Coordinates of C-alpha atoms in Angstrom, one line a residue:
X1 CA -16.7 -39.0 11.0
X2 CA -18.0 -35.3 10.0
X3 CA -21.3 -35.7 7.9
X4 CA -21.9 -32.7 5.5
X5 CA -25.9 -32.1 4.6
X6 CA -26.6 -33.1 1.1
X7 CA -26.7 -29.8 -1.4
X8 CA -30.1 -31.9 -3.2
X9 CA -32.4 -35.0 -1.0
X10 CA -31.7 -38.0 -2.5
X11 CA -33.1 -39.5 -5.8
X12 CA -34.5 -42.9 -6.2
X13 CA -33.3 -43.8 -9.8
X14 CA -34.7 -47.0 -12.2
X15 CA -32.7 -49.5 -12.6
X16 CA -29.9 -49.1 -15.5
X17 CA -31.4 -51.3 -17.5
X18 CA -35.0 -49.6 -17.5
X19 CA -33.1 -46.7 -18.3
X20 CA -31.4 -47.9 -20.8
X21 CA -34.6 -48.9 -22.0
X22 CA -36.1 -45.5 -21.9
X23 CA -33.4 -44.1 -23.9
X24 CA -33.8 -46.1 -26.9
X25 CA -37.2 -45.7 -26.9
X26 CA -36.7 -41.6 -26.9
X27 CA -37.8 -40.8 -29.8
X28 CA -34.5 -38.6 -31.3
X29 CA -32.2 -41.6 -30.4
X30 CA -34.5 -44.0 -31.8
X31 CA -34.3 -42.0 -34.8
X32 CA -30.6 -41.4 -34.6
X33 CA -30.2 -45.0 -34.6
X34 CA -32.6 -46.0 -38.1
X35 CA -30.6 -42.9 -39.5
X36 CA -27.1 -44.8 -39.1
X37 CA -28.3 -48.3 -40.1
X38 CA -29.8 -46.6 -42.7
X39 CA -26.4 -44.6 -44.2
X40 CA -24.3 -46.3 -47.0
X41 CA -21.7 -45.4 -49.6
X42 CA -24.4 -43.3 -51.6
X43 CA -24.9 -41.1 -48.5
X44 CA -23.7 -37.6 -49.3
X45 CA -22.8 -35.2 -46.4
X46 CA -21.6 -31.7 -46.1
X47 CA -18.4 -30.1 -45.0
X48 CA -20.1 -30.4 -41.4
X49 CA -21.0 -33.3 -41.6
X50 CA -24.6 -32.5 -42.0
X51 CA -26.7 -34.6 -44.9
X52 CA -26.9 -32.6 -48.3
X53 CA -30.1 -31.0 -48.8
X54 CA -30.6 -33.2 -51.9
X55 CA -30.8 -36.4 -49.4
X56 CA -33.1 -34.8 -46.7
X57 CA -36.4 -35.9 -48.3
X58 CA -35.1 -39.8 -48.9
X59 CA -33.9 -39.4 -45.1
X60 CA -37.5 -38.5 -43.6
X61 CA -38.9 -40.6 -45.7
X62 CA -37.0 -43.8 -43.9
X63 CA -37.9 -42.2 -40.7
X64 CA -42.0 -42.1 -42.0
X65 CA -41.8 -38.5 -40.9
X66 CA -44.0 -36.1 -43.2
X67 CA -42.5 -35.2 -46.9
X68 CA -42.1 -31.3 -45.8
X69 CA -39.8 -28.8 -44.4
X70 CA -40.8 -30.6 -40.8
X71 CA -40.1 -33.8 -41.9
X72 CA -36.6 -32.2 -43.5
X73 CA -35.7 -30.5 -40.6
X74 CA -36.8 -33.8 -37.9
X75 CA -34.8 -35.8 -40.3
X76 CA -31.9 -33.3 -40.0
X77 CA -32.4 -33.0 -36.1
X78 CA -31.4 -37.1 -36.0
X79 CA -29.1 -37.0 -38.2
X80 CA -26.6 -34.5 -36.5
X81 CA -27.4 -36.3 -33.0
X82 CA -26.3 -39.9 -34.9
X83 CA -22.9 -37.8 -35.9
X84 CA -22.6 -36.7 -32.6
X85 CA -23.0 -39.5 -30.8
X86 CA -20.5 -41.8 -33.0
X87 CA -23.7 -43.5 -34.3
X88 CA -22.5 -42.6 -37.7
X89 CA -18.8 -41.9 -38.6
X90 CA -18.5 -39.0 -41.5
X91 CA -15.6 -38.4 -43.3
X92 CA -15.1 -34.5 -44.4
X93 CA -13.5 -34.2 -48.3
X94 CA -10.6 -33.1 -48.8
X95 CA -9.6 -29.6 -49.1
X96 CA -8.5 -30.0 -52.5
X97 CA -11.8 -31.1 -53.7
X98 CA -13.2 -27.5 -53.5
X99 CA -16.0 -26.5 -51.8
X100 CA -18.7 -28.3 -53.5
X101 CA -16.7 -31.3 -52.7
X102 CA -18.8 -33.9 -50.4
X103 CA -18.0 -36.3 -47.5
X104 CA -18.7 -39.6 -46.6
X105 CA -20.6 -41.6 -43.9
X106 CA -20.6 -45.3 -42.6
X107 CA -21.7 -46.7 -39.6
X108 CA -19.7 -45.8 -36.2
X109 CA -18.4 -47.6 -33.3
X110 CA -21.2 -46.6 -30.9
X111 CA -23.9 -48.3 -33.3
X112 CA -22.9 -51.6 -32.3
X113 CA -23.3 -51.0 -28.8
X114 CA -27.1 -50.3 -29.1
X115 CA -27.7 -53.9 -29.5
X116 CA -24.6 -55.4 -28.7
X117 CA -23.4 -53.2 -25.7
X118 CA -24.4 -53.4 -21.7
X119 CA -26.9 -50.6 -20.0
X120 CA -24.1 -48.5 -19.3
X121 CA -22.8 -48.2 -22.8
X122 CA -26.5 -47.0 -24.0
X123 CA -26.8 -44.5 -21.3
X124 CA -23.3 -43.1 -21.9
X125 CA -24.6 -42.8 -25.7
X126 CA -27.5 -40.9 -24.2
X127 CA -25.7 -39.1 -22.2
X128 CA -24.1 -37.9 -25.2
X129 CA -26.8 -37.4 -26.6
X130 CA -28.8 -35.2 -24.0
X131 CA -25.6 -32.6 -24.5
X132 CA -25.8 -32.1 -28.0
X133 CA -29.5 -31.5 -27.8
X134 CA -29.0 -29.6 -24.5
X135 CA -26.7 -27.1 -26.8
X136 CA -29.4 -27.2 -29.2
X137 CA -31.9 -25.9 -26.6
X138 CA -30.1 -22.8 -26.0
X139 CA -28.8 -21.7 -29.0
X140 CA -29.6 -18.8 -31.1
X141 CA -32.6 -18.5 -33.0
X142 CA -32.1 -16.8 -36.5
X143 CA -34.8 -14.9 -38.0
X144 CA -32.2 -14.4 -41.1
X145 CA -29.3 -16.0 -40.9
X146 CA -27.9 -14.2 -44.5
X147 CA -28.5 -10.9 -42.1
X148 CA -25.8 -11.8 -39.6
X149 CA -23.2 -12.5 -42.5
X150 CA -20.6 -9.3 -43.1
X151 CA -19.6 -8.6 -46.7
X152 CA -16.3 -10.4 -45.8
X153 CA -18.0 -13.6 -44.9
X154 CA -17.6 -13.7 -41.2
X155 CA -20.3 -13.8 -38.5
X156 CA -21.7 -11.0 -36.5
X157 CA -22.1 -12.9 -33.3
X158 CA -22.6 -9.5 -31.3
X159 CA -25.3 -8.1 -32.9
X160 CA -27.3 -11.8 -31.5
X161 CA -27.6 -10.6 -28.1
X162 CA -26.4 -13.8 -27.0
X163 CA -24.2 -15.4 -24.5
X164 CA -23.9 -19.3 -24.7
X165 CA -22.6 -19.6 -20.5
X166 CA -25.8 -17.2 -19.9
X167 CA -28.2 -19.4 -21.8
X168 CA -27.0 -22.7 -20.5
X169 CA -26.9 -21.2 -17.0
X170 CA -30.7 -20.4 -17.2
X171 CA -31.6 -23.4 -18.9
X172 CA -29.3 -25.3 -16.3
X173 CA -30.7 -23.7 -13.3
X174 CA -34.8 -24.4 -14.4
X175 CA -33.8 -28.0 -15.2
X176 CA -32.5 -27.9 -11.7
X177 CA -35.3 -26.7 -10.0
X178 CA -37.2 -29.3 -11.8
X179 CA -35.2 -31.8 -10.4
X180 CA -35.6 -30.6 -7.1
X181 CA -39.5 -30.6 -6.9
X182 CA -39.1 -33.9 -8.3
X183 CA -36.9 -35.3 -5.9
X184 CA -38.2 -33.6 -2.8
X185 CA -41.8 -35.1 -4.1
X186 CA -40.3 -38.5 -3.4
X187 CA -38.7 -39.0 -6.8
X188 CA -42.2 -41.3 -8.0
X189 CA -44.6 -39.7 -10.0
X190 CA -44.5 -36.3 -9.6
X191 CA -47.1 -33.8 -10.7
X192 CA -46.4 -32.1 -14.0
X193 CA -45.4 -28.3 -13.0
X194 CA -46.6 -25.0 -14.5
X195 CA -44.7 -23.1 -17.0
X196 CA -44.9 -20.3 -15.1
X197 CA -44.7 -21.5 -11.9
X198 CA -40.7 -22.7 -13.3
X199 CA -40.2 -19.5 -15.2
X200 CA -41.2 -17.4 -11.9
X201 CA -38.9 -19.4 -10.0
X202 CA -35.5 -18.4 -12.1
X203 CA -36.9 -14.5 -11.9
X204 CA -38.5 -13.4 -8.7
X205 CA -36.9 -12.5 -6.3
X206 CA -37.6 -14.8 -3.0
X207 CA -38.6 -12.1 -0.8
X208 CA -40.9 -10.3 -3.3
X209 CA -44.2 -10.2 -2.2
X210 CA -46.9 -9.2 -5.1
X211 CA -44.5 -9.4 -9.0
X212 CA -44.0 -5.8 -10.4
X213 CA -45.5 -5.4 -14.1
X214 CA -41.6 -5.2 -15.1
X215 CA -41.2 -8.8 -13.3
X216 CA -44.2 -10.4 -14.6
X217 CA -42.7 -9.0 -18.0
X218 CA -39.7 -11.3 -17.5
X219 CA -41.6 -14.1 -16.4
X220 CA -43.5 -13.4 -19.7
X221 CA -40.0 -14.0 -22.0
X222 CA -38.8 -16.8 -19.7
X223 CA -41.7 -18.6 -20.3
X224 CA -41.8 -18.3 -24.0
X225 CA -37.8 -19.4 -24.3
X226 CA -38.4 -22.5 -22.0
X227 CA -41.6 -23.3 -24.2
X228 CA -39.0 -23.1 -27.3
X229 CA -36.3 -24.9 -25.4
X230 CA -38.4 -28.2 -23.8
X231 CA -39.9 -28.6 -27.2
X232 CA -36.0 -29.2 -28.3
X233 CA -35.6 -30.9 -25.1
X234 CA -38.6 -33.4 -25.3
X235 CA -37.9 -35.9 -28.3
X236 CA -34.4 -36.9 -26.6
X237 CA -36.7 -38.1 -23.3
X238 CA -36.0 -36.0 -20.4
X239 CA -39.3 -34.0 -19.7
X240 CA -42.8 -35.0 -20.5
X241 CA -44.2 -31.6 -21.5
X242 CA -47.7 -30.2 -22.8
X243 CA -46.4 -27.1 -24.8
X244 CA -48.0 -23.3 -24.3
X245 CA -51.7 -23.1 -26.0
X246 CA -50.4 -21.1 -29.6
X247 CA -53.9 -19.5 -29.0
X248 CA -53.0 -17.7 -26.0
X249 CA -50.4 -16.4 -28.5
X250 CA -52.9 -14.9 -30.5
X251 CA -55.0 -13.8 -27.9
X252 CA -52.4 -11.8 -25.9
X253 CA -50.2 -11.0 -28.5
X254 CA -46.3 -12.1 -29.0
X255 CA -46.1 -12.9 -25.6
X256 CA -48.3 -15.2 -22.5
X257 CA -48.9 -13.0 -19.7
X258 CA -48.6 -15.3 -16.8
X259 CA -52.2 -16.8 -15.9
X260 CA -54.3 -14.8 -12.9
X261 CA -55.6 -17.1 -10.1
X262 CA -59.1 -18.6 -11.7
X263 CA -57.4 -19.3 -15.4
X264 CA -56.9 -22.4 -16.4
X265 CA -53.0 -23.1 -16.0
X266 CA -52.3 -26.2 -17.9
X267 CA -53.1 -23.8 -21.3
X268 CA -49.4 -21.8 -20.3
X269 CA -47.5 -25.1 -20.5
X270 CA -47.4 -28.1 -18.1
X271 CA -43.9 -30.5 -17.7
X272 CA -42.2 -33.2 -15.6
X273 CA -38.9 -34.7 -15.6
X274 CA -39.0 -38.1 -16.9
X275 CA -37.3 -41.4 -14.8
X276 CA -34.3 -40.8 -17.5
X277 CA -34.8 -37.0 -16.9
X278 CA -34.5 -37.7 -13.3
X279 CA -30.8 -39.9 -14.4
X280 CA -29.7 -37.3 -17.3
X281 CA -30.1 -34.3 -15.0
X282 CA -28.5 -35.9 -12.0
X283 CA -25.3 -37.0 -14.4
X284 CA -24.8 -33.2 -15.3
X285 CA -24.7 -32.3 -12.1
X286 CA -22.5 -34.7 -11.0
X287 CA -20.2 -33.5 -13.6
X288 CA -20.1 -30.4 -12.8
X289 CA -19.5 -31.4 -8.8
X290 CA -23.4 -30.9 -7.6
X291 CA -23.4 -33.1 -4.2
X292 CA -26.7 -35.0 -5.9
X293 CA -27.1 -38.2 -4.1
X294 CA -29.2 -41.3 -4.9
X295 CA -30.5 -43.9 -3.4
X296 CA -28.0 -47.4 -2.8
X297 CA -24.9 -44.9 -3.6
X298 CA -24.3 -46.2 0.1
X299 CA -24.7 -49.8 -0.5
X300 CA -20.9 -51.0 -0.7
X301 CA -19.9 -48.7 1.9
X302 CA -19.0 -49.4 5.7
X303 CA -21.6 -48.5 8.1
X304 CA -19.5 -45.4 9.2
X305 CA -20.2 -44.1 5.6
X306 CA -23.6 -45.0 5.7
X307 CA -24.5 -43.5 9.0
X308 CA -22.7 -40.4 7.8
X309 CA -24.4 -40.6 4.7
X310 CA -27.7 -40.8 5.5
X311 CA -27.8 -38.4 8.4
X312 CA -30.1 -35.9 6.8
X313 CA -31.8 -38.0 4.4
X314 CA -35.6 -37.8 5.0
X315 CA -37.1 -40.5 6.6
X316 CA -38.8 -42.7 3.7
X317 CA -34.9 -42.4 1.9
X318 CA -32.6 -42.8 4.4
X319 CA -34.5 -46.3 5.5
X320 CA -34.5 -47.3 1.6
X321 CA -30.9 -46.7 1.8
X322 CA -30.3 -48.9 4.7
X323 CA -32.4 -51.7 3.1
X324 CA -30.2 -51.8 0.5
X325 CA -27.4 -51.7 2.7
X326 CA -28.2 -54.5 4.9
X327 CA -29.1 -56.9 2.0
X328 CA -25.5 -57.4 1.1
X329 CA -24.6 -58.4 5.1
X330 CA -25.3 -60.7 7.6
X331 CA -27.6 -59.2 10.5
X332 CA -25.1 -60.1 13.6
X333 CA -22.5 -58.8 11.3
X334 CA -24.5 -55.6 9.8
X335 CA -25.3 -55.0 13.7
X336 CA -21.6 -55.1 15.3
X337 CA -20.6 -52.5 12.3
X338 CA -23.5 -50.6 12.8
X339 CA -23.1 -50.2 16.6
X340 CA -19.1 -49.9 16.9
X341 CA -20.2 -46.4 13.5
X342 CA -22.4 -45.1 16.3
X343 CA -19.8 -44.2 18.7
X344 CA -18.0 -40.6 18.9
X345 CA -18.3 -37.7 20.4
X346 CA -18.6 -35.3 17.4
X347 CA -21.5 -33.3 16.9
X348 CA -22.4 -35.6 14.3
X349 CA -22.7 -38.7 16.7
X350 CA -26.1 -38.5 18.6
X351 CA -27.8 -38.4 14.8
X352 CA -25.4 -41.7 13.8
X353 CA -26.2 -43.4 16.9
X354 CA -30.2 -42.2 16.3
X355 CA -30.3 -43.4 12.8
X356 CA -28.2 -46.7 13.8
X357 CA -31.3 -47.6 16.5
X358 CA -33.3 -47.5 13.2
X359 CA -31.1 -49.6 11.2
X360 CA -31.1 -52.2 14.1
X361 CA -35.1 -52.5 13.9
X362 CA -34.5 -53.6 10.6
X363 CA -32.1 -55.9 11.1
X364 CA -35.0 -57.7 13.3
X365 CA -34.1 -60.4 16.1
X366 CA -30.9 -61.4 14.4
X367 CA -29.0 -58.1 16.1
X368 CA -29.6 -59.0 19.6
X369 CA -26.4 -60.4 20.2
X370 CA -24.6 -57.7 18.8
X371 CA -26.8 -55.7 21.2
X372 CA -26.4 -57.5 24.1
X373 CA -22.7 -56.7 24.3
X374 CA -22.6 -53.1 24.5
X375 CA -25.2 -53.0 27.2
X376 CA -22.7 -51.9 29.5
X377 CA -20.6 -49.0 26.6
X378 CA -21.5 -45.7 28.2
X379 CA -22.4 -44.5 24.6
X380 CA -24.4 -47.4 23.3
X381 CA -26.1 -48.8 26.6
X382 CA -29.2 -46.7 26.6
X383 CA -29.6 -47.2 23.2
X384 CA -29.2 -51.3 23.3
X385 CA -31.9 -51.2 26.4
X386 CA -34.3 -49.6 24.1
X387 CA -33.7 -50.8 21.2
X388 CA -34.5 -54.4 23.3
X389 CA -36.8 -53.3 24.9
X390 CA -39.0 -52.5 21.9
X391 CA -38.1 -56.2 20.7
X392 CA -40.1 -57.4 23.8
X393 CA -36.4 -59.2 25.0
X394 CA -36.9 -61.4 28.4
X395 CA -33.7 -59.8 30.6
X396 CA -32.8 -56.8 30.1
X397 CA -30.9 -55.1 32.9
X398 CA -32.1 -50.9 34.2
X399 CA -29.8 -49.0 32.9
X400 CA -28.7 -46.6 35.8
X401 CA -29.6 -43.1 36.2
X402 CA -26.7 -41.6 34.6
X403 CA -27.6 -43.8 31.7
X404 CA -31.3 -42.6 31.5
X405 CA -29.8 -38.5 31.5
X406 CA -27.2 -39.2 29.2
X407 CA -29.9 -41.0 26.8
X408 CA -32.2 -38.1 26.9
X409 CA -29.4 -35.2 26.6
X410 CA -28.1 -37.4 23.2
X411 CA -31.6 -38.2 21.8
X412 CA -32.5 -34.4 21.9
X413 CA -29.1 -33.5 20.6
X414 CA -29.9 -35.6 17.4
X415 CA -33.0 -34.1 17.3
X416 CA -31.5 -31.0 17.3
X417 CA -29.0 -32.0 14.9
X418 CA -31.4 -33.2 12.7
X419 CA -33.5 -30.0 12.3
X420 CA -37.0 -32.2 12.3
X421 CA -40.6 -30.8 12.8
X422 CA -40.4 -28.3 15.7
X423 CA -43.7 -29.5 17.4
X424 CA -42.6 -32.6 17.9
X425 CA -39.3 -31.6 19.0
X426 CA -41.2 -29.5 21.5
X427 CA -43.3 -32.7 22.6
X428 CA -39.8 -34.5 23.2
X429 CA -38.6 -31.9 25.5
X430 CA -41.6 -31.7 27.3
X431 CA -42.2 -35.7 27.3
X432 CA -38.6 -36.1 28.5
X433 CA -38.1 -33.4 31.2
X434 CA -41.4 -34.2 32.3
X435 CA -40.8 -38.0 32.7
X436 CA -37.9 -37.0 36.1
X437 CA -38.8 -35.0 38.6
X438 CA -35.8 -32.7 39.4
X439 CA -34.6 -33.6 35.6
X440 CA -32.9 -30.3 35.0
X441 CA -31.3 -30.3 38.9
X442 CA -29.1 -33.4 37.5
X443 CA -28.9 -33.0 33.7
X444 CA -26.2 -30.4 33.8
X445 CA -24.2 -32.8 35.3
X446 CA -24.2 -35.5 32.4
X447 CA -20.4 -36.0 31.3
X448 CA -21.8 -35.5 27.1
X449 CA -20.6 -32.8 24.8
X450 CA -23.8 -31.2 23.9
X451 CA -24.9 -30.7 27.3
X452 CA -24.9 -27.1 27.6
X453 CA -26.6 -26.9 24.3
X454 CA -29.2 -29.3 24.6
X455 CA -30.8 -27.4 27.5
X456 CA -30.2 -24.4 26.4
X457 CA -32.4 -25.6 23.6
X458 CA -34.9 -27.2 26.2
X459 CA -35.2 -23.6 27.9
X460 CA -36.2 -22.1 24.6
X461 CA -38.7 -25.3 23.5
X462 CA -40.2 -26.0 26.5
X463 CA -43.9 -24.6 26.8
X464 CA -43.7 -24.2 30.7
X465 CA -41.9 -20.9 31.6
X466 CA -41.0 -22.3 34.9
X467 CA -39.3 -25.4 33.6
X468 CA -37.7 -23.1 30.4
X469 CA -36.2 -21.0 33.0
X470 CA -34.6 -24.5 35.1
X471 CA -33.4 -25.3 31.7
X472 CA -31.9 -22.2 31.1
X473 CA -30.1 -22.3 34.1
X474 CA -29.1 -25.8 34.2
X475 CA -27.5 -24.7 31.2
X476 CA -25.3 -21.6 32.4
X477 CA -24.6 -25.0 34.9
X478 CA -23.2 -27.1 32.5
X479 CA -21.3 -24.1 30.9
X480 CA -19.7 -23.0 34.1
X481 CA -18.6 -26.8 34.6
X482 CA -17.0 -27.2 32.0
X483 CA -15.9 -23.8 31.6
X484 CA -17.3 -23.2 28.1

């Protein structure tokens, strides 16, 4: 079975019901949700379904939000996310009312499944939730909407200097690099990141070296629209985030120049994706057909999916993942399906079988019998005398010597595979060729399809020129053998 590398590592989500948790304690939805118990037969609402002016002040004051424009616009903020996330159900007036007509509101479906409904249904309210605000984020900002009106009553849309797929696709992209320091920190806890440090990474180039004044420029605006943009993102729960200092605002005028080395950094903006962030983030990208893996997606597989699965998870992930895996199988069962994954000749199948010795440590004592009978698979053998070997088993048989070179040529060829830390990659191939005298006079002739490249490899690793050059030509060997 090919494997294919993972686009994002893997991401170790909370459960759905901490989630689900989370998201009613955001405090939008929370809002959202006092707003729809709260509506009646006296609410009035708009043509859009927005509350009338008239009833904004009565709404903030159910929330406890301040009696101002703040507490009007907050109040107006949940509102719209209650309409659009069938928390409330609003009926438009008809046409022949006239246009001061008004609409109606009641309670909709979706409000009973806050209390009534399973983890699922709350985050799939979310969910909705997190797109309407995500819209939100990057729409326009009107300094005058009446300016943007023509004397015919129609929109100038073009003189905004705004395209929705270009906004989104920024926004998108720095809520995906978020998500990738996040994950690639382990997915716990990370560290809250810089402002500009995010900004910088959506406008400089990757092989710049010191920013131009026109760059820093841009990492200027970027940083002032994400600062507007995660302010609208916050409330619905996703990011944690300590806004820009409005005093650098007025000490450097309408724009933060990105901080110098000695300043203090946390003053430009500081955020973090939130567990939920981590969940929200990872759902968009599903949907729009991201490869973004998490932890126990492997769980119900076979162990030909999870060996293919996990083959370039990073260490602490991919043994989570097999964890999970074994807890819903028996360990002489979870063993035999391990072991008869671990076979093939694809280039893929020196990193299964690698990954499958690891599994079997986990399985403990129980997999010895499972082990036991492939001692004598040319594939598995070397393996299953190691693998007993490190469980201190009483009788286990030498392998023979083609065995031994056959076990070393696939162990380096799932290093290889595996792209791990070159030092100690180096170490193996020194450790290994060192361990046989005359290793590279019989290693071309091992009967495995990575041959040629595995000492090809072991010519350019090794540290010894002597034994580089042996491994080259073992190499040229192998090729001329088998006539690739």
């Amino acid at each position: 079975m090919s494997a294919e590398r993972p686009t994002l590592p893997p991401v170790r989500l909370h459960t759905e019901a901490e989630l689900a948790r989370d998201a009613l304690a955001a405090p939008l939805l929370a809002r959202a949700v006092r707003l729809a118990r709260w509506a009646g037969p006296e609410t009035r609402v708009g043509a859009g379904g927005e509350l009338v002016e008239e009833q904004l002040p009565a709404a903030a004051e159910h929330l406890g939000l301040t009696a101002d424009e703040d507490g009007a616009a907050e109040a107006s903020e949940a509102w719209r996310l209650a309409v659009d996330t069938g928390l409330v159900d609003v009926e438009d007036p008809e046409e022949a009312a006239g246009d001061d007509a008004e609409g109606t509101a009641a309670a909709g479906e979706n409000l009973a499944l806050i209390t009534g409904g399973s983890p699922q249904d709350v985050l799939s309210i979310w969910l909705d939730g997190l797109e309407a605000v995500h819209a939100d984020a990057t729409a326009p900002v009107f300094e005058d909407f009446a300016d943007l009106v023509g004397e015919d009553g129609s929109i100038d849309f073009e003189s905004l200097d705004w395209d929705p797929e270009v906004e989104a696709e920024f926004l998108d992209g720095i809520l995906g690099n978020l998500y990738l320091l996040t994950v690639g920190d382990g997915g716990g806890d990370a560290a809250p990141v810089p402002l500009p440090a995010l900004a910088a990474s959506m406008v400089v180039p990757d092989d710049m070296g010191e920013p131009t004044d026109d760059v820093l420029e841009q990492v200027s605006e970027a940083m002032m629209r994400l600062d507007d943009q995660f302010r609208v993102l916050e409330p619905i729960g996703i990011v944690e985030y300590r806004p820009l200092d409005e005093a650098l605002l007025a000490e450097e005028g309408e724009d933060a120049t990105p901080p110098a080395d000695d300043e203090d950094v946390t003053r430009y903006g500081m955020v973090k994706l939130t567990p939920l962030g981590l969940y929200g983030i990872r759902a968009r990208m599903l949907e729009a057909g991201v490869d973004a893996p998490a932890i126990g997606d492997l769980a119900d597989k076979g162990a030909d999916a999870l060996l293919a699965g996990i083959a370039y998870y990073p260490e602490t992930a991919a043994r989570s993942e097999v964890e999970q895996w074994l807890t819903r199988r028996g360990a002489d069962g979870a063993a035999a399906e391990l072991l008869g994954a671990a076979r093939g000749a694809d280039q893929q199948a020196p990193l299964r079988r690698l990954h499958c010795q690891q599994a079997l440590a986990l399985v403990g004592a129980g997999a010895e019998p499972a082990v036991r009978a492939v001692l004598d698979d040319p594939e598995l053998g070397g393996l299953a005398r190691v693998w007993l070997a490190e469980l201190g088993a009483a009788d286990v048989p030498a392998p023979p010597e083609s065995m031994i070179f056959w076990l070393a040529i696939d162990t380096i060829a799932a290093q290889l595979e595996s792209e791990g830390d070159l030092e100690e990659l180096q170490g193996l191939v020194e450790g290994l060729a060192g361990q046989h005298s005359g290793f590279f006079d019989e290693a071309w002739r091992v009967e495995h399809p990575a041959t040629a490249d595995v000492l090809e490899a072991m010519g350019r690793l090794h540290g010894d020129k002597k034994k580089a050059k042996e491994a080259r030509k073992a190499a040229f060997k192998a090729r001329s053998r088998t006539g690739g």
